[in-house]
PDB file of C-alpha atoms in Angstrom:
ATOM      1  CA  MET A   1     109.800  81.924 100.248  1.00 75.00           C
ATOM      2  CA  GLU A   2     106.423  82.485 101.894  1.00 87.00           C
ATOM      3  CA  ARG A   3     103.573  82.971  99.450  1.00 92.00           C
ATOM      4  CA  ILE A   4     100.251  84.703  99.996  1.00 93.00           C
ATOM      5  CA  VAL A   5      97.629  81.950  99.939  1.00 92.00           C
ATOM      6  CA  THR A   6      94.788  82.644  97.535  1.00 97.00           C
ATOM      7  CA  LYS A   7      91.609  80.884  96.507  1.00 98.00           C
ATOM      8  CA  GLN A   8      92.306  77.941  94.208  1.00 98.00           C
ATOM      9  CA  VAL A   9      90.849  77.512  90.725  1.00 98.00           C
ATOM     10  CA  ASN A  10      91.088  74.489  88.462  1.00 98.00           C
ATOM     11  CA  VAL A  11      92.050  75.259  84.869  1.00 98.00           C
ATOM     12  CA  GLY A  12      91.601  72.059  82.907  1.00 98.00           C
ATOM     13  CA  GLY A  13      93.285  69.982  85.599  1.00 97.00           C
ATOM     14  CA  VAL A  14      96.028  72.518  86.360  1.00 98.00           C
ATOM     15  CA  LEU A  15      95.549  74.120  89.776  1.00 98.00           C
ATOM     16  CA  VAL A  16      96.149  77.861  90.083  1.00 98.00           C
ATOM     17  CA  GLY A  17      96.331  79.515  93.496  1.00 98.00           C
ATOM     18  CA  GLY A  18      95.821  77.985  96.918  1.00 96.00           C
ATOM     19  CA  GLY A  19      99.535  77.375  97.348  1.00 94.00           C
ATOM     20  CA  SER A  20      99.894  75.298  94.170  1.00 97.00           C
ATOM     21  CA  PRO A  21     103.068  75.790  92.082  1.00 97.00           C
ATOM     22  CA  VAL A  22     103.285  79.017  90.077  1.00 98.00           C
ATOM     23  CA  THR A  23     102.428  78.215  86.463  1.00 98.00           C
ATOM     24  CA  VAL A  24     103.756  79.726  83.235  1.00 98.00           C
ATOM     25  CA  GLN A  25     101.377  80.846  80.505  1.00 98.00           C
ATOM     26  CA  SER A  26     101.737  82.130  76.968  1.00 98.00           C
ATOM     27  CA  MET A  27      99.492  83.150  74.089  1.00 97.00           C
ATOM     28  CA  THR A  28      99.509  81.937  70.517  1.00 98.00           C
ATOM     29  CA  ASN A  29     100.095  84.423  67.697  1.00 96.00           C
ATOM     30  CA  THR A  30      98.457  82.281  65.016  1.00 97.00           C
ATOM     31  CA  LYS A  31      94.958  82.689  63.646  1.00 98.00           C
ATOM     32  CA  THR A  32      93.030  80.410  65.983  1.00 98.00           C
ATOM     33  CA  ALA A  33      90.742  79.277  63.163  1.00 98.00           C
ATOM     34  CA  ASP A  34      93.848  77.814  61.489  1.00 98.00           C
ATOM     35  CA  VAL A  35      93.769  74.654  63.577  1.00 99.00           C
ATOM     36  CA  ASP A  36      96.926  73.047  62.172  1.00 98.00           C
ATOM     37  CA  ALA A  37      99.110  76.132  62.677  1.00 98.00           C
ATOM     38  CA  THR A  38      97.705  76.744  66.151  1.00 99.00           C
ATOM     39  CA  VAL A  39      98.212  73.139  67.249  1.00 99.00           C
ATOM     40  CA  ARG A  40     101.802  73.174  65.926  1.00 99.00           C
ATOM     41  CA  GLN A  41     102.593  76.259  67.948  1.00 98.00           C
ATOM     42  CA  ILE A  42     100.932  74.967  71.113  1.00 99.00           C
ATOM     43  CA  ARG A  43     102.862  71.690  70.883  1.00 99.00           C
ATOM     44  CA  SER A  44     106.082  73.678  70.546  1.00 98.00           C
ATOM     45  CA  LEU A  45     105.085  75.683  73.621  1.00 98.00           C
ATOM     46  CA  GLU A  46     104.347  72.473  75.513  1.00 98.00           C
ATOM     47  CA  GLU A  47     107.889  71.298  74.764  1.00 98.00           C
ATOM     48  CA  ALA A  48     109.232  74.635  76.024  1.00 97.00           C
ATOM     49  CA  GLY A  49     107.458  74.055  79.353  1.00 97.00           C
ATOM     50  CA  CYS A  50     104.256  76.084  78.967  1.00 98.00           C
ATOM     51  CA  ASP A  51     101.604  75.084  81.526  1.00 98.00           C
ATOM     52  CA  ILE A  52      98.545  76.947  80.178  1.00 99.00           C
ATOM     53  CA  ILE A  53      97.937  78.443  76.727  1.00 99.00           C
ATOM     54  CA  ARG A  54      95.643  81.285  75.694  1.00 98.00           C
ATOM     55  CA  VAL A  55      94.195  81.761  72.217  1.00 98.00           C
ATOM     56  CA  ALA A  56      92.430  84.757  70.703  1.00 97.00           C
ATOM     57  CA  VAL A  57      88.744  84.263  69.899  1.00 98.00           C
ATOM     58  CA  PRO A  58      87.827  87.224  67.666  1.00 96.00           C
ATOM     59  CA  ASP A  59      85.083  85.452  65.748  1.00 97.00           C
ATOM     60  CA  LYS A  60      82.819  82.412  65.502  1.00 98.00           C
ATOM     61  CA  ASP A  61      85.313  80.398  63.436  1.00 98.00           C
ATOM     62  CA  ALA A  62      87.948  80.769  66.158  1.00 98.00           C
ATOM     63  CA  ALA A  63      85.506  79.706  68.874  1.00 98.00           C
ATOM     64  CA  ILE A  64      84.448  76.631  66.919  1.00 98.00           C
ATOM     65  CA  ALA A  65      88.105  75.713  66.212  1.00 99.00           C
ATOM     66  CA  ILE A  66      88.758  75.265  69.940  1.00 99.00           C
ATOM     67  CA  LYS A  67      87.072  71.854  69.847  1.00 98.00           C
ATOM     68  CA  ASP A  68      89.527  70.461  67.280  1.00 99.00           C
ATOM     69  CA  ILE A  69      92.520  72.193  68.874  1.00 99.00           C
ATOM     70  CA  LYS A  70      91.724  70.707  72.288  1.00 98.00           C
ATOM     71  CA  LYS A  71      91.765  67.183  70.860  1.00 98.00           C
ATOM     72  CA  GLN A  72      95.398  67.595  69.790  1.00 98.00           C
ATOM     73  CA  ILE A  73      97.045  69.358  72.741  1.00 99.00           C
ATOM     74  CA  ASN A  74      97.983  68.372  76.293  1.00 98.00           C
ATOM     75  CA  ILE A  75      97.725  71.624  78.251  1.00 99.00           C
ATOM     76  CA  PRO A  76      94.682  73.679  79.303  1.00 99.00           C
ATOM     77  CA  LEU A  77      93.369  76.259  76.855  1.00 99.00           C
ATOM     78  CA  VAL A  78      92.089  79.726  77.736  1.00 98.00           C
ATOM     79  CA  ALA A  79      89.750  81.539  75.332  1.00 98.00           C
ATOM     80  CA  ASP A  80      90.414  85.274  75.087  1.00 96.00           C
ATOM     81  CA  ILE A  81      87.111  87.079  74.476  1.00 94.00           C
ATOM     82  CA  HIS A  82      86.419  90.768  73.951  1.00 88.00           C
ATOM     83  CA  PHE A  83      82.920  92.248  74.225  1.00 86.00           C
ATOM     84  CA  ASP A  84      80.886  89.451  72.561  1.00 92.00           C
ATOM     85  CA  HIS A  85      79.224  87.158  75.104  1.00 94.00           C
ATOM     86  CA  LYS A  86      78.054  84.814  72.326  1.00 96.00           C
ATOM     87  CA  LEU A  87      81.678  83.982  71.526  1.00 97.00           C
ATOM     88  CA  ALA A  88      82.243  83.198  75.203  1.00 96.00           C
ATOM     89  CA  LEU A  89      79.284  80.809  75.200  1.00 97.00           C
ATOM     90  CA  LEU A  90      80.527  79.143  72.021  1.00 98.00           C
ATOM     91  CA  ALA A  91      84.069  78.830  73.407  1.00 98.00           C
ATOM     92  CA  VAL A  92      82.720  77.144  76.546  1.00 98.00           C
ATOM     93  CA  GLU A  93      80.663  74.778  74.417  1.00 98.00           C
ATOM     94  CA  SER A  94      83.774  74.004  72.336  1.00 98.00           C
ATOM     95  CA  GLY A  95      85.720  72.929  75.416  1.00 98.00           C
ATOM     96  CA  ALA A  96      87.733  75.949  76.586  1.00 99.00           C
ATOM     97  CA  ASP A  97      89.192  75.394  80.068  1.00 99.00           C
ATOM     98  CA  LYS A  98      88.964  79.042  81.093  1.00 98.00           C
ATOM     99  CA  ILE A  99      87.466  82.224  79.688  1.00 97.00           C
ATOM    100  CA  ARG A 100      89.193  85.588  79.741  1.00 94.00           C
ATOM    101  CA  ILE A 101      86.459  88.216  79.567  1.00 90.00           C
ATOM    102  CA  ASN A 102      85.527  91.421  81.366  1.00 86.00           C
ATOM    103  CA  PRO A 103      81.833  91.148  82.329  1.00 81.00           C
ATOM    104  CA  GLY A 104      81.386  94.919  82.443  1.00 75.00           C
ATOM    105  CA  ASN A 105      82.110  95.091  78.707  1.00 82.00           C
ATOM    106  CA  ILE A 106      79.611  92.561  77.343  1.00 83.00           C
ATOM    107  CA  GLY A 107      76.321  94.383  77.846  1.00 80.00           C
ATOM    108  CA  GLY A 108      73.384  93.771  80.177  1.00 83.00           C
ATOM    109  CA  ARG A 109      73.126  91.471  83.168  1.00 85.00           C
ATOM    110  CA  ASP A 110      71.256  88.869  81.139  1.00 91.00           C
ATOM    111  CA  ARG A 111      74.401  88.366  79.043  1.00 92.00           C
ATOM    112  CA  VAL A 112      76.592  88.138  82.135  1.00 89.00           C
ATOM    113  CA  ARG A 113      74.210  85.586  83.653  1.00 91.00           C
ATOM    114  CA  ALA A 114      74.324  83.497  80.477  1.00 94.00           C
ATOM    115  CA  VAL A 115      78.139  83.367  80.550  1.00 94.00           C
ATOM    116  CA  VAL A 116      78.229  82.693  84.306  1.00 94.00           C
ATOM    117  CA  SER A 117      75.666  79.915  83.964  1.00 95.00           C
ATOM    118  CA  ALA A 118      77.647  78.246  81.161  1.00 97.00           C
ATOM    119  CA  CYS A 119      80.907  78.465  83.122  1.00 97.00           C
ATOM    120  CA  LYS A 120      79.293  77.141  86.308  1.00 96.00           C
ATOM    121  CA  GLU A 121      77.824  74.186  84.452  1.00 96.00           C
ATOM    122  CA  LYS A 122      81.238  73.224  83.026  1.00 96.00           C
ATOM    123  CA  GLY A 123      83.287  74.209  86.092  1.00 96.00           C
ATOM    124  CA  ILE A 124      85.243  76.788  84.102  1.00 97.00           C
ATOM    125  CA  PRO A 125      86.960  79.782  85.771  1.00 98.00           C
ATOM    126  CA  ILE A 126      86.782  83.318  84.414  1.00 97.00           C
ATOM    127  CA  ARG A 127      89.826  85.575  84.265  1.00 96.00           C
ATOM    128  CA  ILE A 128      89.193  89.265  84.554  1.00 95.00           C
ATOM    129  CA  GLY A 129      91.952  91.080  82.705  1.00 92.00           C
ATOM    130  CA  VAL A 130      92.466  94.816  83.071  1.00 92.00           C
ATOM    131  CA  ASN A 131      95.381  96.739  81.581  1.00 89.00           C
ATOM    132  CA  SER A 132      96.472 100.350  81.474  1.00 88.00           C
ATOM    133  CA  GLY A 133      95.451 100.727  77.835  1.00 85.00           C
ATOM    134  CA  SER A 134      91.854  99.679  78.411  1.00 82.00           C
ATOM    135  CA  LEU A 135      90.828 101.930  81.304  1.00 88.00           C
ATOM    136  CA  SER A 136      87.644 103.967  80.941  1.00 88.00           C
ATOM    137  CA  LYS A 137      87.834 107.717  80.366  1.00 90.00           C
ATOM    138  CA  ASP A 138      86.057 108.260  83.686  1.00 92.00           C
ATOM    139  CA  LEU A 139      88.727 106.409  85.650  1.00 92.00           C
ATOM    140  CA  LEU A 140      91.563 108.090  83.752  1.00 93.00           C
ATOM    141  CA  ALA A 141      90.024 111.481  84.551  1.00 95.00           C
ATOM    142  CA  LYS A 142      89.363 110.562  88.184  1.00 96.00           C
ATOM    143  CA  TYR A 143      92.935 109.435  88.859  1.00 95.00           C
ATOM    144  CA  GLY A 144      94.776 111.611  86.335  1.00 95.00           C
ATOM    145  CA  GLY A 145      96.025 108.668  84.290  1.00 93.00           C
ATOM    146  CA  PRO A 146      96.509 104.895  84.405  1.00 94.00           C
ATOM    147  CA  SER A 147      97.454 104.682  88.082  1.00 96.00           C
ATOM    148  CA  ALA A 148      97.463 101.616  90.313  1.00 96.00           C
ATOM    149  CA  GLU A 149      94.303 102.911  91.992  1.00 97.00           C
ATOM    150  CA  ALA A 150      92.541 103.220  88.627  1.00 96.00           C
ATOM    151  CA  LEU A 151      93.535  99.702  87.586  1.00 96.00           C
ATOM    152  CA  VAL A 152      92.373  98.148  90.850  1.00 97.00           C
ATOM    153  CA  GLU A 153      89.072 100.041  90.807  1.00 96.00           C
ATOM    154  CA  SER A 154      88.458  98.901  87.230  1.00 94.00           C
ATOM    155  CA  ALA A 155      89.213  95.267  88.057  1.00 95.00           C
ATOM    156  CA  LEU A 156      87.015  95.343  91.162  1.00 96.00           C
ATOM    157  CA  SER A 157      84.088  96.720  89.167  1.00 93.00           C
ATOM    158  CA  HIS A 158      84.211  93.591  86.993  1.00 92.00           C
ATOM    159  CA  VAL A 159      84.789  91.302  89.986  1.00 95.00           C
ATOM    160  CA  ARG A 160      81.700  92.635  91.751  1.00 95.00           C
ATOM    161  CA  ILE A 161      79.523  91.887  88.722  1.00 92.00           C
ATOM    162  CA  LEU A 162      80.525  88.221  88.921  1.00 94.00           C
ATOM    163  CA  GLU A 163      80.220  88.136  92.709  1.00 96.00           C
ATOM    164  CA  GLU A 164      76.695  89.528  92.466  1.00 94.00           C
ATOM    165  CA  GLU A 165      75.878  86.517  90.282  1.00 93.00           C
ATOM    166  CA  ASP A 166      77.350  84.236  92.979  1.00 95.00           C
ATOM    167  CA  PHE A 167      80.358  83.390  90.810  1.00 96.00           C
ATOM    168  CA  THR A 168      83.717  83.299  92.569  1.00 97.00           C
ATOM    169  CA  ASP A 169      85.751  80.966  90.338  1.00 98.00           C
ATOM    170  CA  ILE A 170      87.799  83.998  89.355  1.00 98.00           C
ATOM    171  CA  CYS A 171      91.388  84.840  88.438  1.00 98.00           C
ATOM    172  CA  ILE A 172      92.521  88.473  88.108  1.00 98.00           C
ATOM    173  CA  SER A 173      95.184  90.259  86.082  1.00 96.00           C
ATOM    174  CA  ILE A 174      95.910  93.993  86.322  1.00 95.00           C
ATOM    175  CA  LYS A 175      98.795  94.886  84.055  1.00 89.00           C
ATOM    176  CA  ALA A 176     100.463  98.154  83.113  1.00 90.00           C
ATOM    177  CA  SER A 177     103.372  98.890  80.792  1.00 89.00           C
ATOM    178  CA  SER A 178     104.968 100.712  83.734  1.00 93.00           C
ATOM    179  CA  VAL A 179     106.747  98.294  86.065  1.00 96.00           C
ATOM    180  CA  PRO A 180     106.201 100.394  89.251  1.00 97.00           C
ATOM    181  CA  VAL A 181     102.474 100.809  88.468  1.00 96.00           C
ATOM    182  CA  THR A 182     102.139  97.079  87.792  1.00 96.00           C
ATOM    183  CA  ILE A 183     103.813  96.178  91.088  1.00 98.00           C
ATOM    184  CA  GLU A 184     101.705  98.630  93.093  1.00 98.00           C
ATOM    185  CA  SER A 185      98.490  97.459  91.400  1.00 97.00           C
ATOM    186  CA  TYR A 186      99.026  93.838  92.366  1.00 98.00           C
ATOM    187  CA  ARG A 187     100.067  94.786  95.891  1.00 98.00           C
ATOM    188  CA  LYS A 188      96.815  96.692  96.345  1.00 98.00           C
ATOM    189  CA  MET A 189      94.685  93.948  94.813  1.00 98.00           C
ATOM    190  CA  SER A 190      96.245  91.246  96.982  1.00 98.00           C
ATOM    191  CA  LYS A 191      95.071  93.171 100.062  1.00 97.00           C
ATOM    192  CA  VAL A 192      91.404  93.452  99.052  1.00 97.00           C
ATOM    193  CA  ARG A 193      90.634  90.101  97.387  1.00 97.00           C
ATOM    194  CA  ASP A 194      91.986  86.566  97.754  1.00 97.00           C
ATOM    195  CA  TYR A 195      91.445  85.463  94.161  1.00 98.00           C
ATOM    196  CA  PRO A 196      94.481  83.996  92.375  1.00 99.00           C
ATOM    197  CA  LEU A 197      96.531  86.600  90.533  1.00 98.00           C
ATOM    198  CA  HIS A 198      97.825  86.251  86.973  1.00 98.00           C
ATOM    199  CA  ILE A 199     100.846  88.551  86.917  1.00 98.00           C
ATOM    200  CA  GLY A 200     102.822  90.168  84.137  1.00 95.00           C
ATOM    201  CA  VAL A 201     103.805  93.480  82.570  1.00 92.00           C
ATOM    202  CA  THR A 202     101.725  94.425  79.525  1.00 85.00           C
ATOM    203  CA  GLU A 203     103.397  95.581  76.310  1.00 75.00           C
ATOM    204  CA  ALA A 204     106.735  94.606  77.830  1.00 66.00           C
ATOM    205  CA  GLY A 205     108.435  94.885  74.444  1.00 73.00           C
ATOM    206  CA  THR A 206     111.300  93.256  72.546  1.00 83.00           C
ATOM    207  CA  ALA A 207     113.179  90.206  73.772  1.00 87.00           C
ATOM    208  CA  PHE A 208     115.771  92.312  75.607  1.00 90.00           C
ATOM    209  CA  ALA A 209     113.614  95.139  77.009  1.00 90.00           C
ATOM    210  CA  GLY A 210     110.677  92.849  77.712  1.00 91.00           C
ATOM    211  CA  THR A 211     112.831  90.346  79.552  1.00 94.00           C
ATOM    212  CA  ILE A 212     114.263  93.086  81.783  1.00 94.00           C
ATOM    213  CA  LYS A 213     110.862  94.628  82.576  1.00 94.00           C
ATOM    214  CA  SER A 214     109.237  91.259  83.170  1.00 95.00           C
ATOM    215  CA  ALA A 215     112.057  89.955  85.347  1.00 96.00           C
ATOM    216  CA  ILE A 216     111.862  93.051  87.541  1.00 97.00           C
ATOM    217  CA  GLY A 217     108.064  93.321  87.687  1.00 97.00           C
ATOM    218  CA  ILE A 218     107.178  89.646  87.976  1.00 98.00           C
ATOM    219  CA  GLY A 219     110.230  88.884  90.102  1.00 98.00           C
ATOM    220  CA  ALA A 220     109.504  91.670  92.588  1.00 98.00           C
ATOM    221  CA  LEU A 221     105.920  90.504  93.095  1.00 98.00           C
ATOM    222  CA  LEU A 222     106.821  86.835  93.413  1.00 98.00           C
ATOM    223  CA  SER A 223     109.535  87.707  95.940  1.00 98.00           C
ATOM    224  CA  GLU A 224     106.780  89.275  98.065  1.00 98.00           C
ATOM    225  CA  GLY A 225     104.660  86.139  97.773  1.00 98.00           C
ATOM    226  CA  ILE A 226     102.248  87.710  95.280  1.00 98.00           C
ATOM    227  CA  GLY A 227     101.284  85.834  92.117  1.00 98.00           C
ATOM    228  CA  ASP A 228      99.904  82.423  91.210  1.00 98.00           C
ATOM    229  CA  THR A 229     100.477  82.243  87.455  1.00 99.00           C
ATOM    230  CA  ILE A 230     102.668  84.357  85.171  1.00 98.00           C
ATOM    231  CA  ARG A 231     102.928  85.442  81.576  1.00 97.00           C
ATOM    232  CA  VAL A 232     105.928  87.226  80.104  1.00 96.00           C
ATOM    233  CA  SER A 233     104.767  89.447  77.219  1.00 92.00           C
ATOM    234  CA  LEU A 234     107.344  89.731  74.441  1.00 92.00           C
ATOM    235  CA  THR A 235     107.209  90.687  70.779  1.00 89.00           C
ATOM    236  CA  ASP A 236     109.462  87.656  70.236  1.00 84.00           C
ATOM    237  CA  LYS A 237     108.257  84.095  69.627  1.00 91.00           C
ATOM    238  CA  PRO A 238     105.876  82.777  72.328  1.00 95.00           C
ATOM    239  CA  GLU A 239     108.398  80.033  73.148  1.00 97.00           C
ATOM    240  CA  GLU A 240     110.779  82.749  74.354  1.00 96.00           C
ATOM    241  CA  GLU A 241     108.066  84.054  76.700  1.00 96.00           C
ATOM    242  CA  VAL A 242     107.909  80.610  78.274  1.00 97.00           C
ATOM    243  CA  ARG A 243     111.685  80.271  78.571  1.00 97.00           C
ATOM    244  CA  VAL A 244     111.972  83.658  80.282  1.00 96.00           C
ATOM    245  CA  GLY A 245     109.043  82.871  82.587  1.00 97.00           C
ATOM    246  CA  ILE A 246     110.590  79.584  83.670  1.00 98.00           C
ATOM    247  CA  ALA A 247     113.960  81.297  84.203  1.00 97.00           C
ATOM    248  CA  ILE A 248     112.315  83.879  86.496  1.00 98.00           C
ATOM    249  CA  LEU A 249     110.697  81.119  88.562  1.00 98.00           C
ATOM    250  CA  LYS A 250     113.953  79.165  88.763  1.00 97.00           C
ATOM    251  CA  ALA A 251     115.862  82.261  89.885  1.00 97.00           C
ATOM    252  CA  LEU A 252     113.437  82.555  92.801  1.00 97.00           C
ATOM    253  CA  GLN A 253     113.578  78.793  93.451  1.00 95.00           C
ATOM    254  CA  LEU A 254     109.884  78.493  92.618  1.00 96.00           C
ATOM    255  CA  ARG A 255     110.446  75.915  89.874  1.00 93.00           C
ATOM    256  CA  LYS A 256     112.871  73.054  89.537  1.00 86.00           C
ATOM    257  CA  GLY A 257     112.213  71.371  86.194  1.00 74.00           C
ATOM    258  CA  GLY A 258     111.480  72.786  82.737  1.00 66.00           C
TER     259      GLY A 258
END
């Protein structure tokens, strides 16, 4: 199966993009500040075959906890940040391997520059993550709803902010709860930028419904050579997300082992 070759980023020693194997990600559902519970879950996910793990960083305690969590796990950790650039800076300082943040949502350019500078210094990529539930009112009005065009335009607005700061160590996700919109969004993005794509269907749902939607959406894109890392979003245990993700890759002969 021929894959679209993208720029390569290094996430804590795991290569994403550039023709490297498609990786499987998940996200913890523990309180990140609860180090013991979070480490237990990540170790369980490691055993299930998870390649990269993301944790929520809603506050200072969570950002600080990353340092202790990192000491006890064996896979790269992504810090999920919303709006507060200070939490991003603290997560980087604590040893996060990648930051998920949308630069257009954290305030002025001085804040963006601070985050970019910290990530450059540590060699940490930034994932821009746009989904259909987070689109601005202007874009929803312009396109009449959460269309593929609206999602791509939103993602590109964040990408350009980083590019203007000479930062290109970027990964992009553009997810919708609609499978056709998700597929079309990634198709469009793959034509205008060569950054690695993190693919998935947002709010996919229960184990059964979410597995079906994810298998169709993720599978369709991968079969076209689009996608460098995947996350199956389920309301089930995170370990099930990993098992389904690996099964999708195996079905397309993109993964051999667990």
